Amino acid sequence: GDSVTLGAGAFTVQVLDDIPVALQGTVALGTVYEDGLANTQSTGNPEPGHTNVALTITSAQLKTLVSAGADEDVTFSLNGLVGNPSGLTSHNLPVTYAVVGNTLTASAGANTVFTIVDDGNGTFTFTLQDQVDHLPLADGGGDEETLTLNIASAFKATDFDGDSVALNGTLNVVIENDVPAAVSQPAGIHAAV
């Protein structure tokens, strides 16, 4: 029955941290249309039902691409270390990403191609602002030709004690092409030759 109290530091327990893990899921965010562009950089030929240029991205959608682990729950932010999308061009110039404050800007030369804005309430807004090169075009695709852009790497998940992981699954935005439209001239008006 004799006993003794162990001194401070005689016995330690090491607790290994848990961190979020990116998952290889797929989330389809929706479609934006070059037809709906109407700004100083690019103006589309609008057609009914094909004018939306913005999409909302929710934390619920992003959570399907990460396992939070023990230090739940995760919050999402823009990934300041995001790489540039492979092969994406606009006006035949490579598109590059940069994050400043709450906005990711995808640019081709001096033109802004699209932005992703952190709305500060767990949602983000993707806005198409200029054309993307839909190349190579499929025969007969024309105005309905689409390009699928994976923007998962633009986001990171951070758990309750501050561990972060960049998303590397598939978070797709579909961008529909726009094509030239022939304009008929009123009777009696002739083009100069």
mmCIF file of C-alpha atoms in Angstrom:
data_model
loop_
_atom_site.group_PDB
_atom_site.id
_atom_site.type_symbol
_atom_site.label_atom_id
_atom_site.label_comp_id
_atom_site.label_asym_id
_atom_site.label_seq_id
_atom_site.Cartn_x
_atom_site.Cartn_y
_atom_site.Cartn_z
ATOM 1 C CA GLY A 1 0.000 0.000 0.000
ATOM 2 C CA ASP A 2 2.973 2.380 -0.068
ATOM 3 C CA SER A 3 2.621 5.126 -2.708
ATOM 4 C CA VAL A 4 4.564 8.019 -4.099
ATOM 5 C CA THR A 5 3.497 11.027 -6.195
ATOM 6 C CA LEU A 6 5.347 11.313 -9.490
ATOM 7 C CA GLY A 7 7.159 14.578 -10.103
ATOM 8 C CA ALA A 8 6.174 17.078 -12.770
ATOM 9 C CA GLY A 9 7.209 15.951 -16.249
ATOM 10 C CA ALA A 10 7.592 12.310 -15.267
ATOM 11 C CA PHE A 11 4.763 11.271 -17.547
ATOM 12 C CA THR A 12 3.789 12.915 -20.865
ATOM 13 C CA VAL A 13 1.181 12.248 -23.501
ATOM 14 C CA GLN A 14 1.849 13.320 -27.067
ATOM 15 C CA VAL A 15 -1.258 14.293 -29.063
ATOM 16 C CA LEU A 16 -0.693 14.251 -32.808
ATOM 17 C CA ASP A 17 -2.558 16.965 -34.712
ATOM 18 C CA ASP A 18 -5.123 16.085 -37.350
ATOM 19 C CA ILE A 19 -5.354 18.161 -40.514
ATOM 20 C CA PRO A 20 -7.941 18.495 -43.297
ATOM 21 C CA VAL A 21 -7.556 16.210 -46.315
ATOM 22 C CA ALA A 22 -8.541 17.223 -49.851
ATOM 23 C CA LEU A 23 -10.896 14.759 -51.549
ATOM 24 C CA GLN A 24 -11.160 13.825 -55.219
ATOM 25 C CA GLY A 25 -14.862 14.556 -55.653
ATOM 26 C CA THR A 26 -16.580 16.415 -58.480
ATOM 27 C CA VAL A 27 -18.901 19.412 -58.133
ATOM 28 C CA ALA A 28 -20.679 20.970 -61.130
ATOM 29 C CA LEU A 29 -21.269 24.650 -60.369
ATOM 30 C CA GLY A 30 -23.217 25.548 -63.506
ATOM 31 C CA THR A 31 -22.822 27.408 -66.792
ATOM 32 C CA VAL A 32 -21.882 30.982 -67.662
ATOM 33 C CA TYR A 33 -22.307 32.390 -71.155
ATOM 34 C CA GLU A 34 -20.074 34.547 -73.302
ATOM 35 C CA ASP A 35 -23.367 35.623 -74.946
ATOM 36 C CA GLY A 36 -24.142 37.627 -71.789
ATOM 37 C CA LEU A 37 -20.923 39.656 -71.720
ATOM 38 C CA ALA A 38 -21.618 43.392 -71.886
ATOM 39 C CA ASN A 39 -18.630 45.484 -70.856
ATOM 40 C CA THR A 40 -15.766 47.487 -72.320
ATOM 41 C CA GLN A 41 -13.694 44.333 -72.885
ATOM 42 C CA SER A 42 -16.238 42.115 -74.598
ATOM 43 C CA THR A 43 -19.854 42.272 -75.730
ATOM 44 C CA GLY A 44 -21.692 39.070 -76.560
ATOM 45 C CA ASN A 45 -24.582 38.379 -78.914
ATOM 46 C CA PRO A 46 -27.263 37.654 -76.303
ATOM 47 C CA GLU A 47 -29.806 34.926 -76.792
ATOM 48 C CA PRO A 48 -32.737 34.104 -74.486
ATOM 49 C CA GLY A 49 -31.713 32.038 -71.465
ATOM 50 C CA HIS A 50 -28.008 32.312 -72.266
ATOM 51 C CA THR A 51 -27.000 35.582 -70.615
ATOM 52 C CA ASN A 52 -25.911 34.565 -67.106
ATOM 53 C CA VAL A 53 -22.267 35.495 -66.431
ATOM 54 C CA ALA A 54 -22.124 34.892 -62.646
ATOM 55 C CA LEU A 55 -22.355 31.871 -60.334
ATOM 56 C CA THR A 56 -22.530 31.595 -56.542
ATOM 57 C CA ILE A 57 -20.230 29.025 -54.912
ATOM 58 C CA THR A 58 -21.297 27.888 -51.431
ATOM 59 C CA SER A 59 -19.375 26.390 -48.533
ATOM 60 C CA ALA A 60 -21.708 23.378 -48.737
ATOM 61 C CA GLN A 61 -20.469 22.704 -52.273
ATOM 62 C CA LEU A 62 -16.829 23.151 -51.267
ATOM 63 C CA LYS A 63 -17.191 20.855 -48.230
ATOM 64 C CA THR A 64 -17.769 17.885 -50.531
ATOM 65 C CA LEU A 65 -14.135 18.276 -51.654
ATOM 66 C CA VAL A 66 -12.515 18.087 -48.191
ATOM 67 C CA SER A 67 -12.555 15.874 -45.099
ATOM 68 C CA ALA A 68 -12.318 18.207 -42.108
ATOM 69 C CA GLY A 69 -10.827 15.680 -39.681
ATOM 70 C CA ALA A 70 -10.973 15.954 -35.883
ATOM 71 C CA ASP A 71 -10.475 19.728 -35.711
ATOM 72 C CA GLU A 72 -13.768 20.448 -37.367
ATOM 73 C CA ASP A 73 -15.289 22.482 -38.877
ATOM 74 C CA VAL A 74 -13.512 23.990 -41.876
ATOM 75 C CA THR A 75 -13.855 27.450 -43.353
ATOM 76 C CA PHE A 76 -12.954 28.375 -46.901
ATOM 77 C CA SER A 77 -10.904 31.175 -48.396
ATOM 78 C CA LEU A 78 -9.154 31.985 -51.642
ATOM 79 C CA ASN A 79 -5.855 30.189 -52.147
ATOM 80 C CA GLY A 80 -3.137 32.837 -52.453
ATOM 81 C CA LEU A 81 -0.724 30.182 -53.726
ATOM 82 C CA VAL A 82 -3.035 29.050 -56.523
ATOM 83 C CA GLY A 83 -1.268 27.802 -59.623
ATOM 84 C CA ASN A 84 -2.122 28.977 -63.099
ATOM 85 C CA PRO A 85 -4.615 26.905 -65.096
ATOM 86 C CA SER A 86 -2.905 24.710 -67.630
ATOM 87 C CA GLY A 87 -3.604 25.692 -71.218
ATOM 88 C CA LEU A 88 -6.386 28.242 -70.593
ATOM 89 C CA THR A 89 -6.105 31.236 -72.938
ATOM 90 C CA SER A 90 -8.061 34.355 -73.818
ATOM 91 C CA HIS A 91 -7.315 36.361 -76.971
ATOM 92 C CA ASN A 92 -4.596 33.739 -77.510
ATOM 93 C CA LEU A 93 -2.801 34.889 -74.323
ATOM 94 C CA PRO A 94 -2.212 32.613 -71.323
ATOM 95 C CA VAL A 95 -4.531 33.207 -68.376
ATOM 96 C CA THR A 96 -2.811 33.804 -65.015
ATOM 97 C CA TYR A 97 -4.268 33.978 -61.489
ATOM 98 C CA ALA A 98 -3.539 36.491 -58.727
ATOM 99 C CA VAL A 99 -5.205 36.872 -55.310
ATOM 100 C CA VAL A 100 -5.361 40.315 -53.720
ATOM 101 C CA GLY A 101 -7.505 40.743 -50.615
ATOM 102 C CA ASN A 102 -10.852 39.016 -51.097
ATOM 103 C CA THR A 103 -10.597 38.730 -54.909
ATOM 104 C CA LEU A 104 -8.967 36.259 -57.267
ATOM 105 C CA THR A 105 -8.432 37.822 -60.678
ATOM 106 C CA ALA A 106 -7.779 35.689 -63.751
ATOM 107 C CA SER A 107 -6.072 37.831 -66.387
ATOM 108 C CA ALA A 108 -4.844 37.538 -69.959
ATOM 109 C CA GLY A 109 -2.453 40.400 -70.566
ATOM 110 C CA ALA A 110 -4.201 43.572 -69.373
ATOM 111 C CA ASN A 111 -7.705 42.053 -69.591
ATOM 112 C CA THR A 112 -9.603 40.522 -66.676
ATOM 113 C CA VAL A 113 -11.073 37.218 -67.861
ATOM 114 C CA PHE A 114 -12.975 36.339 -64.676
ATOM 115 C CA THR A 115 -12.997 37.062 -60.960
ATOM 116 C CA ILE A 116 -13.833 35.035 -57.875
ATOM 117 C CA VAL A 117 -14.845 37.232 -54.938
ATOM 118 C CA ASP A 118 -15.014 36.027 -51.324
ATOM 119 C CA ASP A 119 -18.335 37.494 -50.197
ATOM 120 C CA GLY A 120 -17.317 37.120 -46.533
ATOM 121 C CA ASN A 121 -20.312 35.020 -45.537
ATOM 122 C CA GLY A 122 -19.175 31.562 -46.646
ATOM 123 C CA THR A 123 -20.048 32.157 -50.293
ATOM 124 C CA PHE A 124 -18.010 33.193 -53.317
ATOM 125 C CA THR A 125 -19.075 34.765 -56.614
ATOM 126 C CA PHE A 126 -17.553 33.708 -59.942
ATOM 127 C CA THR A 127 -18.037 36.352 -62.650
ATOM 128 C CA LEU A 128 -17.043 35.935 -66.298
ATOM 129 C CA GLN A 129 -15.783 39.258 -67.697
ATOM 130 C CA ASP A 130 -14.124 38.371 -70.995
ATOM 131 C CA GLN A 131 -13.975 35.602 -73.578
ATOM 132 C CA VAL A 132 -12.016 32.390 -73.225
ATOM 133 C CA ASP A 133 -10.588 30.652 -76.248
ATOM 134 C CA HIS A 134 -12.772 27.632 -77.068
ATOM 135 C CA LEU A 135 -10.124 25.767 -78.998
ATOM 136 C CA PRO A 136 -10.088 23.486 -80.777
ATOM 137 C CA LEU A 137 -13.715 23.941 -81.801
ATOM 138 C CA ALA A 138 -15.723 20.802 -82.535
ATOM 139 C CA ASP A 139 -17.384 20.602 -85.957
ATOM 140 C CA GLY A 140 -20.842 22.107 -85.748
ATOM 141 C CA GLY A 141 -20.517 23.089 -82.068
ATOM 142 C CA GLY A 142 -20.769 26.798 -82.783
ATOM 143 C CA ASP A 143 -22.717 28.807 -80.241
ATOM 144 C CA GLU A 144 -23.263 25.749 -78.024
ATOM 145 C CA GLU A 145 -19.562 24.855 -77.825
ATOM 146 C CA THR A 146 -18.465 24.696 -74.182
ATOM 147 C CA LEU A 147 -15.237 24.741 -72.218
ATOM 148 C CA THR A 148 -15.118 23.190 -68.742
ATOM 149 C CA LEU A 149 -12.869 24.994 -66.261
ATOM 150 C CA ASN A 150 -11.809 23.335 -62.976
ATOM 151 C CA ILE A 151 -11.384 26.085 -60.356
ATOM 152 C CA ALA A 152 -10.882 23.869 -57.273
ATOM 153 C CA SER A 153 -7.279 25.000 -56.767
ATOM 154 C CA ALA A 154 -8.546 28.559 -56.225
ATOM 155 C CA PHE A 155 -9.776 27.561 -52.747
ATOM 156 C CA LYS A 156 -8.290 26.338 -49.486
ATOM 157 C CA ALA A 157 -9.963 24.838 -46.416
ATOM 158 C CA THR A 158 -8.800 25.769 -42.909
ATOM 159 C CA ASP A 159 -9.783 23.790 -39.804
ATOM 160 C CA PHE A 160 -10.592 25.084 -36.306
ATOM 161 C CA ASP A 161 -6.965 25.210 -35.109
ATOM 162 C CA GLY A 162 -5.606 26.794 -38.291
ATOM 163 C CA ASP A 163 -4.392 23.891 -40.451
ATOM 164 C CA SER A 164 -5.048 24.453 -44.173
ATOM 165 C CA VAL A 165 -5.170 22.372 -47.338
ATOM 166 C CA ALA A 166 -5.646 23.495 -50.946
ATOM 167 C CA LEU A 167 -8.523 21.811 -52.738
ATOM 168 C CA ASN A 168 -7.452 19.537 -55.590
ATOM 169 C CA GLY A 169 -10.677 17.835 -56.606
ATOM 170 C CA THR A 170 -12.908 18.937 -59.461
ATOM 171 C CA LEU A 171 -14.977 22.126 -59.157
ATOM 172 C CA ASN A 172 -16.290 22.798 -62.638
ATOM 173 C CA VAL A 173 -17.576 25.954 -64.276
ATOM 174 C CA VAL A 174 -18.844 25.478 -67.835
ATOM 175 C CA ILE A 175 -18.282 28.452 -70.167
ATOM 176 C CA GLU A 176 -20.449 28.500 -73.284
ATOM 177 C CA ASN A 177 -19.084 29.990 -76.491
ATOM 178 C CA ASP A 178 -20.438 33.002 -78.366
ATOM 179 C CA VAL A 179 -20.364 33.314 -82.140
ATOM 180 C CA PRO A 180 -20.763 36.181 -84.624
ATOM 181 C CA ALA A 181 -24.319 37.049 -85.629
ATOM 182 C CA ALA A 182 -25.328 38.255 -89.080
ATOM 183 C CA VAL A 183 -27.252 41.527 -88.991
ATOM 184 C CA SER A 184 -29.784 42.224 -91.723
ATOM 185 C CA GLN A 185 -29.906 45.736 -93.154
ATOM 186 C CA PRO A 186 -33.210 47.578 -93.635
ATOM 187 C CA ALA A 187 -34.447 47.874 -97.235
ATOM 188 C CA GLY A 188 -33.006 50.832 -99.127
ATOM 189 C CA ILE A 189 -29.736 50.930 -97.208
ATOM 190 C CA HIS A 190 -26.704 49.663 -99.066
ATOM 191 C CA ALA A 191 -23.214 49.108 -97.805
ATOM 192 C CA ALA A 192 -20.533 51.239 -99.429
ATOM 193 C CA VAL A 193 -18.168 49.306 -101.665
#
